[in-house]
mmCIF file of C-alpha atoms in Angstrom:
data_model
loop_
_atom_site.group_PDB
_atom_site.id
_atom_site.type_symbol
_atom_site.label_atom_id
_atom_site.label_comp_id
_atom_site.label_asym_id
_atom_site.label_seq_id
_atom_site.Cartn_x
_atom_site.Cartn_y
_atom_site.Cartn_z
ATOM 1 C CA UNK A 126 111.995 81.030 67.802
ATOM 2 C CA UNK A 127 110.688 79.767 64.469
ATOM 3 C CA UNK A 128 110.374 76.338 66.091
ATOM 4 C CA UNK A 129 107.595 77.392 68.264
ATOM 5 C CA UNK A 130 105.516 79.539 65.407
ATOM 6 C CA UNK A 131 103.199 75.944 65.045
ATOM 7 C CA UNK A 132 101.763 76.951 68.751
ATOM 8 C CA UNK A 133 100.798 80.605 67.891
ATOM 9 C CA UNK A 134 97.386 79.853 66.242
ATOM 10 C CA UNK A 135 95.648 78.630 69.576
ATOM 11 C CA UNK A 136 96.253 81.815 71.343
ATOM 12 C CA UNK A 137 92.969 83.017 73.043
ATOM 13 C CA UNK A 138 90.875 79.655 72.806
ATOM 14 C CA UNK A 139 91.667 78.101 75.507
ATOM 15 C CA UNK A 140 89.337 75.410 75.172
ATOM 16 C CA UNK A 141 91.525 74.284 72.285
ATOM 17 C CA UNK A 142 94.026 72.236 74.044
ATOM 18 C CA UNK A 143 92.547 68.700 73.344
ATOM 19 C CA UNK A 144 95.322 67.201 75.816
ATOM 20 C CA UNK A 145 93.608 66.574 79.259
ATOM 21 C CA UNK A 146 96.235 66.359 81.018
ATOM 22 C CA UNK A 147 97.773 69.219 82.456
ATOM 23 C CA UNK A 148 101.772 68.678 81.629
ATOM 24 C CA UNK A 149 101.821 71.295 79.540
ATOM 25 C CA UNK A 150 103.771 73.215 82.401
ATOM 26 C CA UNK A 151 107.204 73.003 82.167
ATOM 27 C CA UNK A 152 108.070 71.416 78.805
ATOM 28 C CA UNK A 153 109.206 74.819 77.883
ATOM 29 C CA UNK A 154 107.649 74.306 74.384
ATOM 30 C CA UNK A 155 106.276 77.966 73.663
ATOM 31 C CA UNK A 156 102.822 77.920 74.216
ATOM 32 C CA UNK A 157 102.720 81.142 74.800
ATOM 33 C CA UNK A 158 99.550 83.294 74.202
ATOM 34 C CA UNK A 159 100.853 85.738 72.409
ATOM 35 C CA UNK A 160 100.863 84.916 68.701
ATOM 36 C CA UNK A 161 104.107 84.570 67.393
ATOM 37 C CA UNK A 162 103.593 86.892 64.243
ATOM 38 C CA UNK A 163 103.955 89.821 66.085
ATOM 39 C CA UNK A 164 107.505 89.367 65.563
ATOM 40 C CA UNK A 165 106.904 90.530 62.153
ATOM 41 C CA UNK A 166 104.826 93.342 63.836
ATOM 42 C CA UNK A 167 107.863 94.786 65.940
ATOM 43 C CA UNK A 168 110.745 94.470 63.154
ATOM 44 C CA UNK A 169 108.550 96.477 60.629
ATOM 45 C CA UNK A 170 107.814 98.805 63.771
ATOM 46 C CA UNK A 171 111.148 99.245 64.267
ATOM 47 C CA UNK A 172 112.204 99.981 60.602
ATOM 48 C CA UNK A 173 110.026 102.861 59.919
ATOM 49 C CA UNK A 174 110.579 104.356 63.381
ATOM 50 C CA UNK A 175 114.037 104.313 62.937
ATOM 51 C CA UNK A 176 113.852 105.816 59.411
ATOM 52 C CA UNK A 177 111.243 108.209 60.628
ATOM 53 C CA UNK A 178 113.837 109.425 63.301
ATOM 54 C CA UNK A 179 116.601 110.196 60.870
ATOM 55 C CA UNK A 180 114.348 111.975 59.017
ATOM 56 C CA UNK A 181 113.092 114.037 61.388
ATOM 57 C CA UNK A 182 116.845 114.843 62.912
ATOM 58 C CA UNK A 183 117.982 115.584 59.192
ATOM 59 C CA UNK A 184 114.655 118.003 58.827
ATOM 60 C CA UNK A 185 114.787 119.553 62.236
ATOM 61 C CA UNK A 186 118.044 120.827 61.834
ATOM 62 C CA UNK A 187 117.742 122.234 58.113
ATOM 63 C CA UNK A 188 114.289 123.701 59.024
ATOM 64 C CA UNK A 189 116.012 124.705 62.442
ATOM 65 C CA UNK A 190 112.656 122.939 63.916
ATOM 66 C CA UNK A 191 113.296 122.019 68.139
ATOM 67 C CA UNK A 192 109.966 120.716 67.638
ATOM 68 C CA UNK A 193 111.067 118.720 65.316
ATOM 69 C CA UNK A 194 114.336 117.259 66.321
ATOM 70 C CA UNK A 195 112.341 116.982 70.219
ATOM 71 C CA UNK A 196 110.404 114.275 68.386
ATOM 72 C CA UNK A 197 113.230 112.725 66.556
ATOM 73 C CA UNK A 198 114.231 112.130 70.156
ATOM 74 C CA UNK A 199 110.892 110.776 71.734
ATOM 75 C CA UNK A 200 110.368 108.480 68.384
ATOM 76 C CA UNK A 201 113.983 107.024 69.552
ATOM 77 C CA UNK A 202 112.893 106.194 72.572
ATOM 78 C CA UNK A 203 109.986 104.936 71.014
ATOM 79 C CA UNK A 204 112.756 102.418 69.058
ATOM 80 C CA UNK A 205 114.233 101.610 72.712
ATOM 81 C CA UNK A 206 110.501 100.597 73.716
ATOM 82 C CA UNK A 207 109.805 98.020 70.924
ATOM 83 C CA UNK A 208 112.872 96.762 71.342
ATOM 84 C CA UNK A 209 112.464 96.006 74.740
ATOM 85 C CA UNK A 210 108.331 94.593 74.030
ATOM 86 C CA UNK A 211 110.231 92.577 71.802
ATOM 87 C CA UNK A 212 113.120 90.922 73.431
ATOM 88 C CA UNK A 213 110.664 90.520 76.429
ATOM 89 C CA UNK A 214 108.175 88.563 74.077
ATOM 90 C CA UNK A 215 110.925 86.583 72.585
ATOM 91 C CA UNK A 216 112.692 85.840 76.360
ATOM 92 C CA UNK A 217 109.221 84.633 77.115
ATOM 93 C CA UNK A 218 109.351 81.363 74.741
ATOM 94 C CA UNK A 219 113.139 80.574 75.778
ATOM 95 C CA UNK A 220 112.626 77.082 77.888
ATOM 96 C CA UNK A 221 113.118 77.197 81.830
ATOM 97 C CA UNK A 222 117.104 76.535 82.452
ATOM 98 C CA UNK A 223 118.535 76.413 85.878
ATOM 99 C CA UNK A 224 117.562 78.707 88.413
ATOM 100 C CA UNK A 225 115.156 80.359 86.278
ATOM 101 C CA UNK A 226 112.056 77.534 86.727
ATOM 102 C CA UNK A 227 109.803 79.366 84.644
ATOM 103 C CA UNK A 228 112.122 80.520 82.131
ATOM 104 C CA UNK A 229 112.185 84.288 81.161
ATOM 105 C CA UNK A 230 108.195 84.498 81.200
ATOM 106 C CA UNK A 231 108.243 87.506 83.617
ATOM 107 C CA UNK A 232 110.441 89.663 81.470
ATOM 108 C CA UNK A 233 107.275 90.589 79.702
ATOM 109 C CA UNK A 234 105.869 92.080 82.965
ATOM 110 C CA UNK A 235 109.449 93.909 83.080
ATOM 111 C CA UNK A 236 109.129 94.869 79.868
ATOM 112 C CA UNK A 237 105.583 96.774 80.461
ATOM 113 C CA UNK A 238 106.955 98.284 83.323
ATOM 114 C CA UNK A 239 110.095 99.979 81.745
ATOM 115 C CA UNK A 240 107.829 101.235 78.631
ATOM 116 C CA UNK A 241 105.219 102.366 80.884
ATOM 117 C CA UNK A 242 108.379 104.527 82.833
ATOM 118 C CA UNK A 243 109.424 105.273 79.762
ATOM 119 C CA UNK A 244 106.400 106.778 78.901
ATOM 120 C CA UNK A 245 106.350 108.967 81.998
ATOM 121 C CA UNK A 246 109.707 110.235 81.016
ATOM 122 C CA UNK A 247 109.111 110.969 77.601
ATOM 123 C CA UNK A 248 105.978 113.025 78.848
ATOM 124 C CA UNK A 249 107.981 115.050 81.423
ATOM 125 C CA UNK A 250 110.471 116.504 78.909
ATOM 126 C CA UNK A 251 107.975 117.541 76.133
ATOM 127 C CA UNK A 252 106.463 118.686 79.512
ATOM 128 C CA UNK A 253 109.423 120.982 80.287
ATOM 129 C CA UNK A 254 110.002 121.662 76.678
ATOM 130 C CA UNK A 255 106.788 122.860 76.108
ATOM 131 C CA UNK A 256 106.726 125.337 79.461
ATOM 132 C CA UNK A 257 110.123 126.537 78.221
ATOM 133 C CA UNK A 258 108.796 127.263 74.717
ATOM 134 C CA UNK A 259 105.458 129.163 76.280
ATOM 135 C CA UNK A 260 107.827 131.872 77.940
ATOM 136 C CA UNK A 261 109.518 132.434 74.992
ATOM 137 C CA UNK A 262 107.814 130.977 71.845
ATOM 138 C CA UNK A 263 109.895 130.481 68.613
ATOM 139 C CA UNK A 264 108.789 130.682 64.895
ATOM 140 C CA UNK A 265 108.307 127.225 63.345
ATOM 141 C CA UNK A 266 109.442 126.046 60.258
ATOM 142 C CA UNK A 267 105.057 125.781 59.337
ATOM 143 C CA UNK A 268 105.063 123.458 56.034
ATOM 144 C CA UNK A 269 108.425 121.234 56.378
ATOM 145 C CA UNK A 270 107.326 120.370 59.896
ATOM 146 C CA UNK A 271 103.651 119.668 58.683
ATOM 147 C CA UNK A 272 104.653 117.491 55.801
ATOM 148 C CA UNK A 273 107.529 115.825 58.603
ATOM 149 C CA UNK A 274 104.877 115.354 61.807
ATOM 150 C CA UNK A 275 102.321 113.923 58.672
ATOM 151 C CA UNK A 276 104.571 111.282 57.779
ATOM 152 C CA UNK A 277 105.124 110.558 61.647
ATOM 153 C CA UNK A 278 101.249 110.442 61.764
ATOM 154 C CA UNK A 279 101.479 107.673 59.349
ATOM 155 C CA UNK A 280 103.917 105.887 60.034
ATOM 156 C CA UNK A 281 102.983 105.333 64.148
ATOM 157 C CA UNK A 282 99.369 104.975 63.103
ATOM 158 C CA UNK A 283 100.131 102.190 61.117
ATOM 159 C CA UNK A 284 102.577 100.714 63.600
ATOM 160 C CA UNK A 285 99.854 101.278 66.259
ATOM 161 C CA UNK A 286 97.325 99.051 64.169
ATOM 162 C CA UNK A 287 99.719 96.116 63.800
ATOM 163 C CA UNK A 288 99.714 95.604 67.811
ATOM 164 C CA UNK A 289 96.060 96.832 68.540
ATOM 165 C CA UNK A 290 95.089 92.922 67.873
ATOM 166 C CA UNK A 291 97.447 91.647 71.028
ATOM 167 C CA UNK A 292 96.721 94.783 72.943
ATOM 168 C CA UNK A 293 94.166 92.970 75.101
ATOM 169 C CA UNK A 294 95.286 90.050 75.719
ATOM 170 C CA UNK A 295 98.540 91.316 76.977
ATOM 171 C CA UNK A 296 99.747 94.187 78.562
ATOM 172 C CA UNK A 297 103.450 93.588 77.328
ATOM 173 C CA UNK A 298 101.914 94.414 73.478
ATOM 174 C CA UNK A 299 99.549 97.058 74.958
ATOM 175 C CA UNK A 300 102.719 98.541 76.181
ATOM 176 C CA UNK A 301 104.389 98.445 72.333
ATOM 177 C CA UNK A 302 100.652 99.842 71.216
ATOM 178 C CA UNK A 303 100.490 102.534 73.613
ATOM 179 C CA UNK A 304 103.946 104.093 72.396
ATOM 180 C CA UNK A 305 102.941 104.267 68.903
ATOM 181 C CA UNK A 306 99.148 105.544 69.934
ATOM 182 C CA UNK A 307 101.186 108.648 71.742
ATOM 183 C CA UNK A 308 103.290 108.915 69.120
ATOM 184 C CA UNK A 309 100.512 109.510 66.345
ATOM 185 C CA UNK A 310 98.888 111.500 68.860
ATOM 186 C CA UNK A 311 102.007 113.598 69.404
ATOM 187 C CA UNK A 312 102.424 113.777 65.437
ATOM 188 C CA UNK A 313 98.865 114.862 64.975
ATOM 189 C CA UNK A 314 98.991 117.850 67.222
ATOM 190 C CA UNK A 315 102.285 119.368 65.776
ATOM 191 C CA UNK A 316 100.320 119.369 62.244
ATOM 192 C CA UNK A 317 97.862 120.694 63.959
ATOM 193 C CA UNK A 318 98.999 123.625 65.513
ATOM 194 C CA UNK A 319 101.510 124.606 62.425
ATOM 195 C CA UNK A 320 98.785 124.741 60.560
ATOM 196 C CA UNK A 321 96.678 126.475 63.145
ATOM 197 C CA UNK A 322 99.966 129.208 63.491
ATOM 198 C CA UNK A 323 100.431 129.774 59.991
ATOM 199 C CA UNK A 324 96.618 130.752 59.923
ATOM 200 C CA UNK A 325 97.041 132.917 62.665
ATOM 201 C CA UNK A 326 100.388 133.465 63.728
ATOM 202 C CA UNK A 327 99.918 132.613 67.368
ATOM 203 C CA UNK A 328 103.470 131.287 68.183
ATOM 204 C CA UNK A 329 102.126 129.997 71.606
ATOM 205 C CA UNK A 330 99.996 127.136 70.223
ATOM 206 C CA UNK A 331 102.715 124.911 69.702
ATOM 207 C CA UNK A 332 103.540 124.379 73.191
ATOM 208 C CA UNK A 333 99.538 124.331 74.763
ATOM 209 C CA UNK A 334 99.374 121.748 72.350
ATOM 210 C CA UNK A 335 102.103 119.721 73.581
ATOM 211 C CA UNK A 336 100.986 120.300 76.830
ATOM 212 C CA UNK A 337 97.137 118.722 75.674
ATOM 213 C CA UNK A 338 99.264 115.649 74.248
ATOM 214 C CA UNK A 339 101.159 115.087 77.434
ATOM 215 C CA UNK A 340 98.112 114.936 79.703
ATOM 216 C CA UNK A 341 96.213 112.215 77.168
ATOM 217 C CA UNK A 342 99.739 110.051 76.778
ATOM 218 C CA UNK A 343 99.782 110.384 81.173
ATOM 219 C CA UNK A 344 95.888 109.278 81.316
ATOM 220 C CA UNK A 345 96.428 106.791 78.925
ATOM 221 C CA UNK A 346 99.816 105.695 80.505
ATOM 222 C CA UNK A 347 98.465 105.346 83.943
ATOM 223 C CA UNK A 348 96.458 101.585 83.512
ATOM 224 C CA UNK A 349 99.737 100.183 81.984
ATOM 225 C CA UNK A 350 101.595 101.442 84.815
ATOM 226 C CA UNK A 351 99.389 99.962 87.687
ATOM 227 C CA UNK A 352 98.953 96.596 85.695
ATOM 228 C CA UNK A 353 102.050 95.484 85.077
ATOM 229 C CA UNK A 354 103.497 96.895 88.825
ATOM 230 C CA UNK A 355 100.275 94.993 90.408
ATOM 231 C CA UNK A 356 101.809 92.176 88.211
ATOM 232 C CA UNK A 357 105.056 92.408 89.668
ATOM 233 C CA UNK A 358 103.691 92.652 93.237
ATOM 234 C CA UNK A 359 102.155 89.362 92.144
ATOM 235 C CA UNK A 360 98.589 90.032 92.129
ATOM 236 C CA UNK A 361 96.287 88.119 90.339
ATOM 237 C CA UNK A 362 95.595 89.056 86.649
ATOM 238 C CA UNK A 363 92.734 91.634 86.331
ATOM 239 C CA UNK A 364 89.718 90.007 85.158
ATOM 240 C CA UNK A 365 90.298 87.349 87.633
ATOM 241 C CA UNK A 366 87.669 86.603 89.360
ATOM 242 C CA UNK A 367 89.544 85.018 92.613
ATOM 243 C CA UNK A 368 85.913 84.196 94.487
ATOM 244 C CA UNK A 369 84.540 82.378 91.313
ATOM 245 C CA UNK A 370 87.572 80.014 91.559
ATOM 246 C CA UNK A 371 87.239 80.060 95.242
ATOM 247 C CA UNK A 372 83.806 78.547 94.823
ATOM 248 C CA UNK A 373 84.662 76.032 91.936
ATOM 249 C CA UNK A 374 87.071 74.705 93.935
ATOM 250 C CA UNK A 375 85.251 74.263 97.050
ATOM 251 C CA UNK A 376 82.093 72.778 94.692
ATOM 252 C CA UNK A 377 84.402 70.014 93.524
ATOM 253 C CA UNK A 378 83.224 66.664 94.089
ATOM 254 C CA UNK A 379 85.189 65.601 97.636
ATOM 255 C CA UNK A 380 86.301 69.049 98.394
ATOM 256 C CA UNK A 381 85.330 69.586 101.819
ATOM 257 C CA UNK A 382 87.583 72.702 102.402
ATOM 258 C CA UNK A 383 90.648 74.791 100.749
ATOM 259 C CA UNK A 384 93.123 77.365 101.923
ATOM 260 C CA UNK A 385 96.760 79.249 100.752
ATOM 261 C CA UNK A 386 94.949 79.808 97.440
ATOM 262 C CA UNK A 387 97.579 81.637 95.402
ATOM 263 C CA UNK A 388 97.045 83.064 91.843
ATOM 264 C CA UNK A 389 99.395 84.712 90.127
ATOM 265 C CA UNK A 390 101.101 86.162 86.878
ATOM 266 C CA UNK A 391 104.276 84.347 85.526
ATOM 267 C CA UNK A 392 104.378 86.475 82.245
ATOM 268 C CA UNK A 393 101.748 89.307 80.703
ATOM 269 C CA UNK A 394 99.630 86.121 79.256
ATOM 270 C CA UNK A 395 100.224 83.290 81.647
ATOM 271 C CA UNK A 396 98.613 82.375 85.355
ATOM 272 C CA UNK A 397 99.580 80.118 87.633
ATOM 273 C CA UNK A 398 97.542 78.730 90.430
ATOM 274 C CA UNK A 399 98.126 76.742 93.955
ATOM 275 C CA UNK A 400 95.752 75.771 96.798
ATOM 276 C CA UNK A 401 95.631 73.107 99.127
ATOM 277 C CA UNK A 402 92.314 71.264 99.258
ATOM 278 C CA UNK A 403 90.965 69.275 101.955
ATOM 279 C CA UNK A 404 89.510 65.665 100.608
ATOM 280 C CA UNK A 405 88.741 63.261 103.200
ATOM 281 C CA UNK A 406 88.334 60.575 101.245
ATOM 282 C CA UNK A 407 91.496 61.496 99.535
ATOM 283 C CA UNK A 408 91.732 62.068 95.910
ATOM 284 C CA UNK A 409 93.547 60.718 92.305
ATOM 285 C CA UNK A 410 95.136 61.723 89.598
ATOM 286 C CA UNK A 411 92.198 62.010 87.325
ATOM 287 C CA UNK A 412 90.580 64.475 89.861
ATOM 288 C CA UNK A 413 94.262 66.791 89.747
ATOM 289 C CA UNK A 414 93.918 66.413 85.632
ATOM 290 C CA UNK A 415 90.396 66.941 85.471
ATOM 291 C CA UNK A 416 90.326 70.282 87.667
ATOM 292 C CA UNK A 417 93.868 71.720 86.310
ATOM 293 C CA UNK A 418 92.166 71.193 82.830
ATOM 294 C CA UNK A 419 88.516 72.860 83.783
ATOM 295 C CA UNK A 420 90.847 76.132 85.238
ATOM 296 C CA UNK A 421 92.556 76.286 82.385
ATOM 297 C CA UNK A 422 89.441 76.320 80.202
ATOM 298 C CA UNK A 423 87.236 78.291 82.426
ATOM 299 C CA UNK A 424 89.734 80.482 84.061
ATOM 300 C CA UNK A 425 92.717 80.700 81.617
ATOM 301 C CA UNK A 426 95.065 79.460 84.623
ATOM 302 C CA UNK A 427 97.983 77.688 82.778
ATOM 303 C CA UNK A 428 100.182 76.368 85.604
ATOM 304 C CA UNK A 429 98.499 74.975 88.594
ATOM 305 C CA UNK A 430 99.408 73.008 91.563
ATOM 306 C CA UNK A 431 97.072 71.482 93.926
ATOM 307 C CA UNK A 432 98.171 69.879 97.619
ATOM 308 C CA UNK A 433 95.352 67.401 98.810
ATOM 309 C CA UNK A 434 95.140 66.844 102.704
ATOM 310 C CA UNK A 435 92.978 64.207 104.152
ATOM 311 C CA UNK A 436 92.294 65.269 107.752
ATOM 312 C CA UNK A 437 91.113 68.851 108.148
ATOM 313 C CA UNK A 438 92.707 68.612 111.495
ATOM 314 C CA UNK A 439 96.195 67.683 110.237
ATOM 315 C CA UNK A 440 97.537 71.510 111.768
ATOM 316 C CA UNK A 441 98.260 72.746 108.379
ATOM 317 C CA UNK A 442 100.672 75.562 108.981
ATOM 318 C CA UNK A 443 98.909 77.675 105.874
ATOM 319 C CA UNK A 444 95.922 76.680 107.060
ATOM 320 C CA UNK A 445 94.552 79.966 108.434
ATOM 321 C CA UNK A 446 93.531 82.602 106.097
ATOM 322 C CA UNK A 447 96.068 85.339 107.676
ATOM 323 C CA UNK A 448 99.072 83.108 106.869
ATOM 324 C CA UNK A 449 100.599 83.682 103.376
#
């Protein structure tokens, strides 16, 4: 991947991209929203989360902590999320080969989907843990368990920050920046309610707490879980603003009419766009350059293909506006 670090720095200005021609589609040369540096940001993710879970396994089970080793086993999942972020974001840059035409772009909307599920998962069994745990509450180790969950606090906070930069722009990274969010979260109520039980002994804290956690990690999980399944029902990126592009197109100079206007997501950062217009007089390739480059800069669409028509009466089959 190091070959296509050079294209990382133009990631959110669009207007950058001097070229104005659009054949920047299918090239395969990464350019690719993301920037490339959070590569760094997922293997030093990935370190201290594994290290963190061996700690917390080794502590959990000298302490005889369930609380303990119950997060050694959500912060391995946590691993299994990055991961996935990760190969996803480094799928994405692979050129298009065979019958993949637009290379591995999309894994990256797979790859929000399966943390976001992953989420949900993790959530249900500190869930059921935690209901177990408030029928029968168990003494926790207080202080090893504080000092163990503090670390964790630290170590997903941190992790957390490095992706909070790419978190906007792309819902693959938000998905990596959610985990480690929860995570801290989940780390910041266990030293909060040892603490709170060593003060006053009430055993049943430590699951109402997890219980809190779960519900924020669900409310916060639910946006990543409709964005990137709108994405794969190909829906149009949120914050596009389909009627704006509607009426640019139809404002064009020649333009007397469009229809089967698609827009769509090939990966968590990049939209591609078709529509048929209807130019009378017909139209050139410095109109097809000159509008793919104007979306691009005013509507971040990447990939776009338009079909001119020169009769409006030519019995276009996608013509009417129930026809996909």
């Amino acid at each position: 991947m190091g070959s296509h670090d050079h294209h990382g720095h133009h990631h959110h200005d669009h207007a950058d991209h001097s070229h104005a021609h659009g054949h920047d589609h299918g090239h395969g040369h990464g350019d690719v929203h993301a920037p490339a540096n959070f590569g760094k940001a997922f293997a030093l993710g990935i370190t201290l989360n594994i290290a963190l879970v061996v700690a917390e396994a080794v502590y959990g089970y000298v302490g005889n902590s369930t609380a303990l080793l119950a997060d050694a086993g959500h912060n391995l999942s946590d691993v299994l999320g990055l991961v996935i972020a990760w190969g996803a974001s480094i799928a994405a840059r692979r050129a298009p080969s065979g019958r993949f035409t637009y290379g591995f772009r999309a894994s990256t909307i797979l790859a929000a989907l399966a943390n976001a599920v992953f989420l949900l998962v993790a959530t249900g069994a500190i869930g059921w843990e935690a209901i177990l745990r408030l029928r029968e509450p168990e003494p926790v180790a207080g202080v090893t368990v504080m000092v163990v969950a503090g670390i964790g606090i630290l170590i997903n906070g941190f992790t957390a920050l490095l992706f909070a930069s790419g978190r906007k722009d792309d819902i693959n990274i938000e998905g990596a920046y959610l985990h480690m969010a929860a995570d801290a979260a989940v780390s910041l109520g266990v030293v909060v309610s040892a603490a709170l039980i060593i003060w006053t002994g009430w055993l049943w804290l430590d699951p109402v707490t997890s219980l809190v956690i779960c519900a924020v990690i669900l409310w916060s999980t639910t946006s990543l879980l409709r964005g990137s399944i709108d994405m794969s029902m190909a829906a149009a990126p949120k914050g596009t603003d389909l009627a704006a592009i509607r009426a640019f197109l139809l404002a064009r100079p020649g333009v007397s009419g469009i229809h089967d206007l698609h827009v769509w997501a090939i990966s968590t950062t990049e939209t591609a766009l078709t529509c048929h217009l209807v130019m009378p007089a017909g139209s050139d390739d410095a109109f097809l350059m000159q509008t793919t480059q104007l979306l691009k800069t005013s509507f971040r669409i990447d990939h776009t293909t338009l079909q001119v028509e020169t009769h409006p009466d030519n019995g276009c089959a996608l013509a009417p506006d129930d026809v996909i």
